[in-house]
Amino acid sequence: MSKRDLLADQIQNQPFGSNLCVDRNRLARIHRTSGTTNRPLLLALTDHDLDVVTSVGSRGFKISGMHQDEIVFNCMNYSMWMGGFTDHASLERTGAAVVPYSVGNTEALVALLLEFDSPSLHSTPSYLNIIKRVLKEKFGKNPKDLGMKAGYFGGEPGMQNKAFRERIENEWGMRAMNANYGMSDVLSMIGSEGLDRDGLHYLPGPHLHLELMDTDGNLVPVEKGAIGEAIFTNLDKECQPVIRYRSGDIFHIISEVERSNGLDFKFNVVGRADDMLVVKGINFFPESLRSIISKHAELSGNYQVEIPSEEPVEHITVKVETAHHVKDKELAKLLQAEIRKNLFISPDIKLVEHLSKNGNKLKSIVRI
């Protein structure tokens, strides 16, 4: 199964598709996916489904170091997206106090954060640059002036990159955790890193069956060292269970796999199967740009790759968000040279002050 199948099914069998699997009077809540790459999927859940999602999610946040004495500002989108309200419930189950702020009105958010002692934040990593800009322009302050204790990040790639994480920690003075990897249409949270920060813990255990598939469509054993696209099957989901569902995410299993109580292991997400581009015969993953861009203090670390709508892809443009209103042609040339040296492609580089976002999420690839 793929998301394309689910979307087509929901269009034909509105509103929930043909795999609802329970009577409507058992529905407890309705969400939808973020819709960053497609039409949003409607997601229905029973009380049982919500309990599984929340228990798995709270375990993930605890693994990432969240304690009951924390005050966590949840700056994920509450407008039906699973990452807002459902993550809020998972945060609360850790015992922490949760501020349901959502996204938007960042000036009021910053004013409130300044009133609290050692607040924590749950958001996408790209939202930090918006907070930083408001801090400087409206309050004349720097990120460290907020005195943040920790940042629990998810919804976007990047936090596994050491240089990107170190930039956040050095600039903000907080512990930055890759706390929330997941898929709304599968189980919301699926992976969180621990304080040792050596990979994501696989959280679902007995609730989700995992298979790995190589680029030729062959199954790969789930064991240490294995690399493949994650294929998920819900084992006890009552509403809209997915069966052998292609995630598009490429997993690298980096620890031994314990099978005594479901699957228990650590992994990294090394790319997306549908994000791999072939540019003049060169295989290219947009995420590979992050280590190059994150080294430059003049840049925020956020970027988008613009590609033509039609194949083959002969040329791409990388739009890079600046941190200090920099529009330096020499910096653009330097970036282009570093990318050519390391990745063997020569994209156009556009330095921009702000990148457009869908809600609180940043697309890595934009087709034009």
JSON list of N, CA and C in Angstrom, two decimals, residues 296-320:
[
{"chain": "A", "resi": 296, "resn": "HIS", "atom": "N", "xyz": [27.79, 27.04, 7.94]},
{"chain": "A", "resi": 296, "resn": "HIS", "atom": "CA", "xyz": [27.91, 28.49, 7.72]},
{"chain": "A", "resi": 296, "resn": "HIS", "atom": "C", "xyz": [27.02, 29.25, 8.69]},
{"chain": "A", "resi": 297, "resn": "ALA", "atom": "N", "xyz": [27.65, 30.05, 9.54]},
{"chain": "A", "resi": 297, "resn": "ALA", "atom": "CA", "xyz": [26.91, 30.80, 10.56]},
{"chain": "A", "resi": 297, "resn": "ALA", "atom": "C", "xyz": [25.99, 31.85, 9.95]},
{"chain": "A", "resi": 298, "resn": "GLU", "atom": "N", "xyz": [26.27, 32.28, 8.72]},
{"chain": "A", "resi": 298, "resn": "GLU", "atom": "CA", "xyz": [25.45, 33.29, 8.08]},
{"chain": "A", "resi": 298, "resn": "GLU", "atom": "C", "xyz": [24.09, 32.75, 7.64]},
{"chain": "A", "resi": 299, "resn": "LEU", "atom": "N", "xyz": [23.93, 31.43, 7.70]},
{"chain": "A", "resi": 299, "resn": "LEU", "atom": "CA", "xyz": [22.72, 30.78, 7.21]},
{"chain": "A", "resi": 299, "resn": "LEU", "atom": "C", "xyz": [21.95, 30.19, 8.38]},
{"chain": "A", "resi": 300, "resn": "SER", "atom": "N", "xyz": [20.63, 30.08, 8.23]},
{"chain": "A", "resi": 300, "resn": "SER", "atom": "CA", "xyz": [19.79, 29.56, 9.32]},
{"chain": "A", "resi": 300, "resn": "SER", "atom": "C", "xyz": [19.86, 28.04, 9.41]},
{"chain": "A", "resi": 301, "resn": "GLY", "atom": "N", "xyz": [20.26, 27.38, 8.32]},
{"chain": "A", "resi": 301, "resn": "GLY", "atom": "CA", "xyz": [20.25, 25.92, 8.27]},
{"chain": "A", "resi": 301, "resn": "GLY", "atom": "C", "xyz": [19.05, 25.37, 7.52]},
{"chain": "A", "resi": 302, "resn": "ASN", "atom": "N", "xyz": [18.06, 26.23, 7.19]},
{"chain": "A", "resi": 302, "resn": "ASN", "atom": "CA", "xyz": [16.88, 25.80, 6.44]},
{"chain": "A", "resi": 302, "resn": "ASN", "atom": "C", "xyz": [17.10, 26.02, 4.95]},
{"chain": "A", "resi": 303, "resn": "TYR", "atom": "N", "xyz": [16.55, 25.11, 4.14]},
{"chain": "A", "resi": 303, "resn": "TYR", "atom": "CA", "xyz": [16.71, 25.23, 2.69]},
{"chain": "A", "resi": 303, "resn": "TYR", "atom": "C", "xyz": [15.61, 24.44, 1.99]},
{"chain": "A", "resi": 304, "resn": "GLN", "atom": "N", "xyz": [15.41, 24.74, 0.71]},
{"chain": "A", "resi": 304, "resn": "GLN", "atom": "CA", "xyz": [14.50, 24.01, -0.15]},
{"chain": "A", "resi": 304, "resn": "GLN", "atom": "C", "xyz": [15.16, 23.78, -1.50]},
{"chain": "A", "resi": 305, "resn": "VAL", "atom": "N", "xyz": [14.86, 22.64, -2.09]},
{"chain": "A", "resi": 305, "resn": "VAL", "atom": "CA", "xyz": [15.37, 22.31, -3.42]},
{"chain": "A", "resi": 305, "resn": "VAL", "atom": "C", "xyz": [14.24, 22.47, -4.42]},
{"chain": "A", "resi": 306, "resn": "GLU", "atom": "N", "xyz": [14.43, 23.32, -5.40]},
{"chain": "A", "resi": 306, "resn": "GLU", "atom": "CA", "xyz": [13.46, 23.51, -6.47]},
{"chain": "A", "resi": 306, "resn": "GLU", "atom": "C", "xyz": [13.87, 22.69, -7.68]},
{"chain": "A", "resi": 307, "resn": "ILE", "atom": "N", "xyz": [12.92, 21.89, -8.18]},
{"chain": "A", "resi": 307, "resn": "ILE", "atom": "CA", "xyz": [13.22, 21.05, -9.33]},
{"chain": "A", "resi": 307, "resn": "ILE", "atom": "C", "xyz": [12.12, 21.22, -10.37]},
{"chain": "A", "resi": 308, "resn": "PRO", "atom": "N", "xyz": [12.42, 21.00, -11.64]},
{"chain": "A", "resi": 308, "resn": "PRO", "atom": "CA", "xyz": [11.38, 21.09, -12.67]},
{"chain": "A", "resi": 308, "resn": "PRO", "atom": "C", "xyz": [10.36, 19.98, -12.52]},
{"chain": "A", "resi": 309, "resn": "SER", "atom": "N", "xyz": [9.14, 20.25, -12.98]},
{"chain": "A", "resi": 309, "resn": "SER", "atom": "CA", "xyz": [8.06, 19.27, -12.84]},
{"chain": "A", "resi": 309, "resn": "SER", "atom": "C", "xyz": [8.25, 18.06, -13.75]},
{"chain": "A", "resi": 310, "resn": "GLU", "atom": "N", "xyz": [8.98, 18.23, -14.83]},
{"chain": "A", "resi": 310, "resn": "GLU", "atom": "CA", "xyz": [9.14, 17.16, -15.79]},
{"chain": "A", "resi": 310, "resn": "GLU", "atom": "C", "xyz": [10.52, 16.53, -15.70]},
{"chain": "A", "resi": 311, "resn": "GLU", "atom": "N", "xyz": [10.55, 15.22, -15.93]},
{"chain": "A", "resi": 311, "resn": "GLU", "atom": "CA", "xyz": [11.80, 14.49, -15.99]},
{"chain": "A", "resi": 311, "resn": "GLU", "atom": "C", "xyz": [12.33, 14.52, -17.44]},
{"chain": "A", "resi": 312, "resn": "PRO", "atom": "N", "xyz": [13.65, 14.34, -17.65]},
{"chain": "A", "resi": 312, "resn": "PRO", "atom": "CA", "xyz": [14.68, 14.17, -16.62]},
{"chain": "A", "resi": 312, "resn": "PRO", "atom": "C", "xyz": [15.07, 15.50, -15.99]},
{"chain": "A", "resi": 313, "resn": "VAL", "atom": "N", "xyz": [15.61, 15.43, -14.78]},
{"chain": "A", "resi": 313, "resn": "VAL", "atom": "CA", "xyz": [16.05, 16.63, -14.07]},
{"chain": "A", "resi": 313, "resn": "VAL", "atom": "C", "xyz": [17.47, 16.96, -14.51]},
{"chain": "A", "resi": 314, "resn": "GLU", "atom": "N", "xyz": [17.61, 18.06, -15.22]},
{"chain": "A", "resi": 314, "resn": "GLU", "atom": "CA", "xyz": [18.92, 18.48, -15.71]},
{"chain": "A", "resi": 314, "resn": "GLU", "atom": "C", "xyz": [19.57, 19.51, -14.80]},
{"chain": "A", "resi": 315, "resn": "HIS", "atom": "N", "xyz": [18.75, 20.23, -14.04]},
{"chain": "A", "resi": 315, "resn": "HIS", "atom": "CA", "xyz": [19.31, 21.29, -13.20]},
{"chain": "A", "resi": 315, "resn": "HIS", "atom": "C", "xyz": [18.37, 21.56, -12.03]},
{"chain": "A", "resi": 316, "resn": "ILE", "atom": "N", "xyz": [18.91, 21.94, -10.88]},
{"chain": "A", "resi": 316, "resn": "ILE", "atom": "CA", "xyz": [18.12, 22.26, -9.71]},
{"chain": "A", "resi": 316, "resn": "ILE", "atom": "C", "xyz": [18.57, 23.59, -9.13]},
{"chain": "A", "resi": 317, "resn": "THR", "atom": "N", "xyz": [17.69, 24.18, -8.33]},
{"chain": "A", "resi": 317, "resn": "THR", "atom": "CA", "xyz": [18.01, 25.40, -7.60]},
{"chain": "A", "resi": 317, "resn": "THR", "atom": "C", "xyz": [17.83, 25.13, -6.11]},
{"chain": "A", "resi": 318, "resn": "VAL", "atom": "N", "xyz": [18.79, 25.57, -5.32]},
{"chain": "A", "resi": 318, "resn": "VAL", "atom": "CA", "xyz": [18.70, 25.43, -3.86]},
{"chain": "A", "resi": 318, "resn": "VAL", "atom": "C", "xyz": [18.48, 26.82, -3.27]},
{"chain": "A", "resi": 319, "resn": "LYS", "atom": "N", "xyz": [17.31, 26.99, -2.64]},
{"chain": "A", "resi": 319, "resn": "LYS", "atom": "CA", "xyz": [17.01, 28.24, -1.93]},
{"chain": "A", "resi": 319, "resn": "LYS", "atom": "C", "xyz": [17.43, 28.07, -0.48]},
{"chain": "A", "resi": 320, "resn": "VAL", "atom": "N", "xyz": [18.30, 28.95, -0.01]},
{"chain": "A", "resi": 320, "resn": "VAL", "atom": "CA", "xyz": [18.89, 28.83, 1.32]},
{"chain": "A", "resi": 320, "resn": "VAL", "atom": "C", "xyz": [18.50, 30.04, 2.15]}
]
